[in-house]
Amino acid sequence: MRNVGTGVYLGDDTHRCRVAGNDITQTLRDGVSVKGTSMDHARVSDHTIDNNSIWDFGWGDIHNRCGGVFLWRCARITVTHNHIHDGPRYAIGTDVGNDFEIAWNLCHHVNLTTSDTSIIEGGTAGDWRLPDEEEERRNREHNWGNSIHHNL
């Protein structure tokens, strides 16, 4: 897949999909997006993203949350054995999700344009409308059970 907005998009009410063995390049946004719109993460769940080559991604959405793989408001997602490189921001990003396994991925040459992210990022977007205590409570409720291991 090449010269597209997003390589693969899995949204609300999708379950148990497998994205595997793809070459994804020259995207404006994420290589693979798994995004829900509800705080009920089970509405987008149990997907596998495995053995993909994702490179030269995200150049149209540099200053937003974009990555080779981006997970948002979803649950029980497995991201394994992917080769992700040459992007302006992170290789794998998560925001508000639980029970992810991110393992055995090869990630390099990312953050080529920005320096406010990491190679693999697990975070929660700030909600500036909320008082600090309420935002901290929200973050604790919605980010748990994630495992990041054996990545290079």
mmCIF file of C-alpha atoms in Angstrom:
data_model
loop_
_atom_site.group_PDB
_atom_site.id
_atom_site.type_symbol
_atom_site.label_atom_id
_atom_site.label_comp_id
_atom_site.label_asym_id
_atom_site.label_seq_id
_atom_site.Cartn_x
_atom_site.Cartn_y
_atom_site.Cartn_z
ATOM 1 C CA MET A 1 0.000 0.000 0.000
ATOM 2 C CA ARG A 2 1.427 3.362 -0.920
ATOM 3 C CA ASN A 3 0.459 6.976 -1.509
ATOM 4 C CA VAL A 4 -2.627 6.892 0.734
ATOM 5 C CA GLY A 5 -3.975 8.853 3.692
ATOM 6 C CA THR A 6 -3.810 5.935 6.157
ATOM 7 C CA GLY A 7 -2.621 2.464 5.196
ATOM 8 C CA VAL A 8 -5.135 0.464 7.285
ATOM 9 C CA TYR A 9 -7.848 1.907 9.537
ATOM 10 C CA LEU A 10 -9.773 -0.153 12.103
ATOM 11 C CA GLY A 11 -12.441 1.898 13.877
ATOM 12 C CA ASP A 12 -15.483 1.627 16.128
ATOM 13 C CA ASP A 13 -17.131 -1.767 16.559
ATOM 14 C CA THR A 14 -14.313 -3.723 14.911
ATOM 15 C CA HIS A 15 -13.049 -6.883 16.581
ATOM 16 C CA ARG A 16 -10.536 -9.678 15.987
ATOM 17 C CA CYS A 17 -9.092 -8.295 12.720
ATOM 18 C CA ARG A 18 -5.607 -9.312 11.606
ATOM 19 C CA VAL A 19 -3.330 -6.923 9.688
ATOM 20 C CA ALA A 20 -0.344 -9.038 8.635
ATOM 21 C CA GLY A 21 2.370 -9.267 6.016
ATOM 22 C CA ASN A 22 1.796 -5.865 4.397
ATOM 23 C CA ASP A 23 4.185 -3.307 2.959
ATOM 24 C CA ILE A 24 2.834 0.144 3.844
ATOM 25 C CA THR A 25 4.661 3.278 2.700
ATOM 26 C CA GLN A 26 4.259 6.932 1.743
ATOM 27 C CA THR A 27 1.197 7.640 3.872
ATOM 28 C CA LEU A 28 -0.033 11.065 4.904
ATOM 29 C CA ARG A 29 -1.029 9.740 8.342
ATOM 30 C CA ASP A 30 -0.547 6.455 10.227
ATOM 31 C CA GLY A 31 0.579 3.259 8.597
ATOM 32 C CA VAL A 32 -1.991 1.371 10.705
ATOM 33 C CA SER A 33 -4.627 3.164 12.841
ATOM 34 C CA VAL A 34 -6.719 1.373 15.450
ATOM 35 C CA LYS A 35 -9.028 4.052 16.855
ATOM 36 C CA GLY A 36 -12.223 4.099 18.822
ATOM 37 C CA THR A 37 -14.354 7.084 19.736
ATOM 38 C CA SER A 38 -15.671 5.837 23.072
ATOM 39 C CA MET A 39 -14.049 5.423 26.472
ATOM 40 C CA ASP A 40 -15.491 1.885 26.308
ATOM 41 C CA HIS A 41 -12.322 0.367 24.864
ATOM 42 C CA ALA A 42 -13.996 -2.993 24.244
ATOM 43 C CA ARG A 43 -15.770 -1.430 21.236
ATOM 44 C CA VAL A 44 -12.461 -1.738 19.345
ATOM 45 C CA SER A 45 -10.689 -4.867 20.515
ATOM 46 C CA ASP A 46 -8.648 -8.020 19.977
ATOM 47 C CA HIS A 47 -6.858 -6.945 16.783
ATOM 48 C CA THR A 48 -3.451 -8.280 15.711
ATOM 49 C CA ILE A 49 -0.905 -6.213 13.775
ATOM 50 C CA ASP A 50 1.923 -8.571 12.857
ATOM 51 C CA ASN A 51 4.826 -8.878 10.442
ATOM 52 C CA ASN A 52 4.267 -5.651 8.502
ATOM 53 C CA SER A 53 6.884 -3.396 6.985
ATOM 54 C CA ILE A 54 5.877 0.236 7.545
ATOM 55 C CA TRP A 55 8.147 3.055 6.397
ATOM 56 C CA ASP A 56 8.093 6.599 5.078
ATOM 57 C CA PHE A 57 4.819 7.335 6.896
ATOM 58 C CA GLY A 58 3.036 10.310 8.436
ATOM 59 C CA TRP A 59 4.445 13.157 6.396
ATOM 60 C CA GLY A 60 1.077 14.905 5.963
ATOM 61 C CA ASP A 61 0.240 14.869 9.685
ATOM 62 C CA ILE A 62 3.624 15.603 11.255
ATOM 63 C CA HIS A 63 2.461 17.631 14.246
ATOM 64 C CA ASN A 64 -0.477 15.458 15.241
ATOM 65 C CA ARG A 65 -0.405 12.081 16.909
ATOM 66 C CA CYS A 66 0.676 9.816 14.091
ATOM 67 C CA GLY A 67 2.947 6.835 13.844
ATOM 68 C CA GLY A 68 3.748 3.670 11.998
ATOM 69 C CA VAL A 69 1.106 2.071 14.255
ATOM 70 C CA PHE A 70 -1.219 4.188 16.402
ATOM 71 C CA LEU A 71 -3.650 2.798 18.999
ATOM 72 C CA TRP A 72 -6.334 4.988 20.596
ATOM 73 C CA ARG A 73 -9.306 4.087 22.807
ATOM 74 C CA CYS A 74 -9.071 0.357 22.172
ATOM 75 C CA ALA A 75 -8.276 -2.840 24.095
ATOM 76 C CA ARG A 76 -6.342 -6.087 23.782
ATOM 77 C CA ILE A 77 -4.310 -5.179 20.691
ATOM 78 C CA THR A 78 -1.188 -7.160 19.773
ATOM 79 C CA VAL A 79 1.552 -5.389 17.785
ATOM 80 C CA THR A 80 4.376 -7.829 16.979
ATOM 81 C CA HIS A 81 7.196 -8.532 14.521
ATOM 82 C CA ASN A 82 6.786 -5.279 12.564
ATOM 83 C CA HIS A 83 9.632 -3.347 10.937
ATOM 84 C CA ILE A 84 8.843 0.360 11.282
ATOM 85 C CA HIS A 85 11.202 3.118 10.155
ATOM 86 C CA ASP A 86 11.676 6.528 8.540
ATOM 87 C CA GLY A 87 8.856 8.581 10.002
ATOM 88 C CA PRO A 88 8.549 12.102 11.408
ATOM 89 C CA ARG A 89 7.207 10.963 14.797
ATOM 90 C CA TYR A 90 7.042 7.713 16.763
ATOM 91 C CA ALA A 91 7.074 4.170 15.420
ATOM 92 C CA ILE A 92 4.296 2.917 17.737
ATOM 93 C CA GLY A 93 2.047 5.251 19.690
ATOM 94 C CA THR A 94 -0.731 4.568 22.165
ATOM 95 C CA ASP A 95 -3.192 6.923 23.795
ATOM 96 C CA VAL A 96 -5.939 5.868 26.216
ATOM 97 C CA GLY A 97 -5.989 2.087 25.935
ATOM 98 C CA ASN A 98 -5.482 -1.111 27.847
ATOM 99 C CA ASP A 99 -4.060 -4.622 27.614
ATOM 100 C CA PHE A 100 -1.772 -3.964 24.637
ATOM 101 C CA GLU A 101 1.146 -6.241 23.880
ATOM 102 C CA ILE A 102 3.900 -4.529 21.892
ATOM 103 C CA ALA A 103 6.725 -6.987 21.282
ATOM 104 C CA TRP A 104 9.414 -8.179 18.879
ATOM 105 C CA ASN A 105 9.252 -5.051 16.689
ATOM 106 C CA LEU A 106 12.263 -3.499 14.939
ATOM 107 C CA CYS A 107 11.929 0.305 15.002
ATOM 108 C CA HIS A 108 14.504 2.860 13.850
ATOM 109 C CA HIS A 109 14.981 6.236 12.164
ATOM 110 C CA VAL A 110 11.842 7.808 13.602
ATOM 111 C CA ASN A 111 11.321 11.240 15.190
ATOM 112 C CA LEU A 112 13.027 12.640 12.104
ATOM 113 C CA THR A 113 11.067 15.903 12.303
ATOM 114 C CA THR A 114 9.865 16.233 15.890
ATOM 115 C CA SER A 115 11.621 15.558 19.163
ATOM 116 C CA ASP A 116 8.691 15.515 21.587
ATOM 117 C CA THR A 117 7.984 11.789 21.263
ATOM 118 C CA SER A 118 9.730 8.462 21.724
ATOM 119 C CA ILE A 119 10.143 5.391 19.544
ATOM 120 C CA ILE A 120 7.347 3.597 21.406
ATOM 121 C CA GLU A 121 5.030 5.930 23.282
ATOM 122 C CA GLY A 122 2.370 5.101 25.823
ATOM 123 C CA GLY A 123 0.563 8.195 26.919
ATOM 124 C CA THR A 124 -2.654 10.038 27.323
ATOM 125 C CA ALA A 125 -3.359 13.288 25.551
ATOM 126 C CA GLY A 126 -3.765 16.156 27.940
ATOM 127 C CA ASP A 127 -7.192 17.640 28.372
ATOM 128 C CA TRP A 128 -6.469 21.235 29.332
ATOM 129 C CA ARG A 129 -10.112 21.802 30.289
ATOM 130 C CA LEU A 130 -9.834 19.467 33.307
ATOM 131 C CA PRO A 131 -8.252 20.272 36.673
ATOM 132 C CA ASP A 132 -4.979 18.383 37.244
ATOM 133 C CA GLU A 133 -6.477 15.927 39.744
ATOM 134 C CA GLU A 134 -9.334 14.995 37.431
ATOM 135 C CA GLU A 135 -6.987 14.519 34.481
ATOM 136 C CA GLU A 136 -4.744 12.232 36.570
ATOM 137 C CA ARG A 137 -7.775 10.161 37.608
ATOM 138 C CA ARG A 138 -8.879 9.859 33.987
ATOM 139 C CA ASN A 139 -5.419 8.692 32.945
ATOM 140 C CA ARG A 140 -5.247 6.020 35.665
ATOM 141 C CA GLU A 141 -8.680 4.669 34.716
ATOM 142 C CA HIS A 142 -7.945 4.299 31.041
ATOM 143 C CA ASN A 143 -4.329 3.170 30.717
ATOM 144 C CA TRP A 144 -3.538 -0.177 32.315
ATOM 145 C CA GLY A 145 -2.334 -3.698 31.596
ATOM 146 C CA ASN A 146 -0.016 -2.778 28.714
ATOM 147 C CA SER A 147 3.132 -4.816 28.040
ATOM 148 C CA ILE A 148 6.125 -3.586 25.999
ATOM 149 C CA HIS A 149 8.966 -6.080 25.656
ATOM 150 C CA HIS A 150 11.654 -7.516 23.350
ATOM 151 C CA ASN A 151 11.656 -4.624 20.874
ATOM 152 C CA LEU A 152 14.752 -3.315 19.142
#
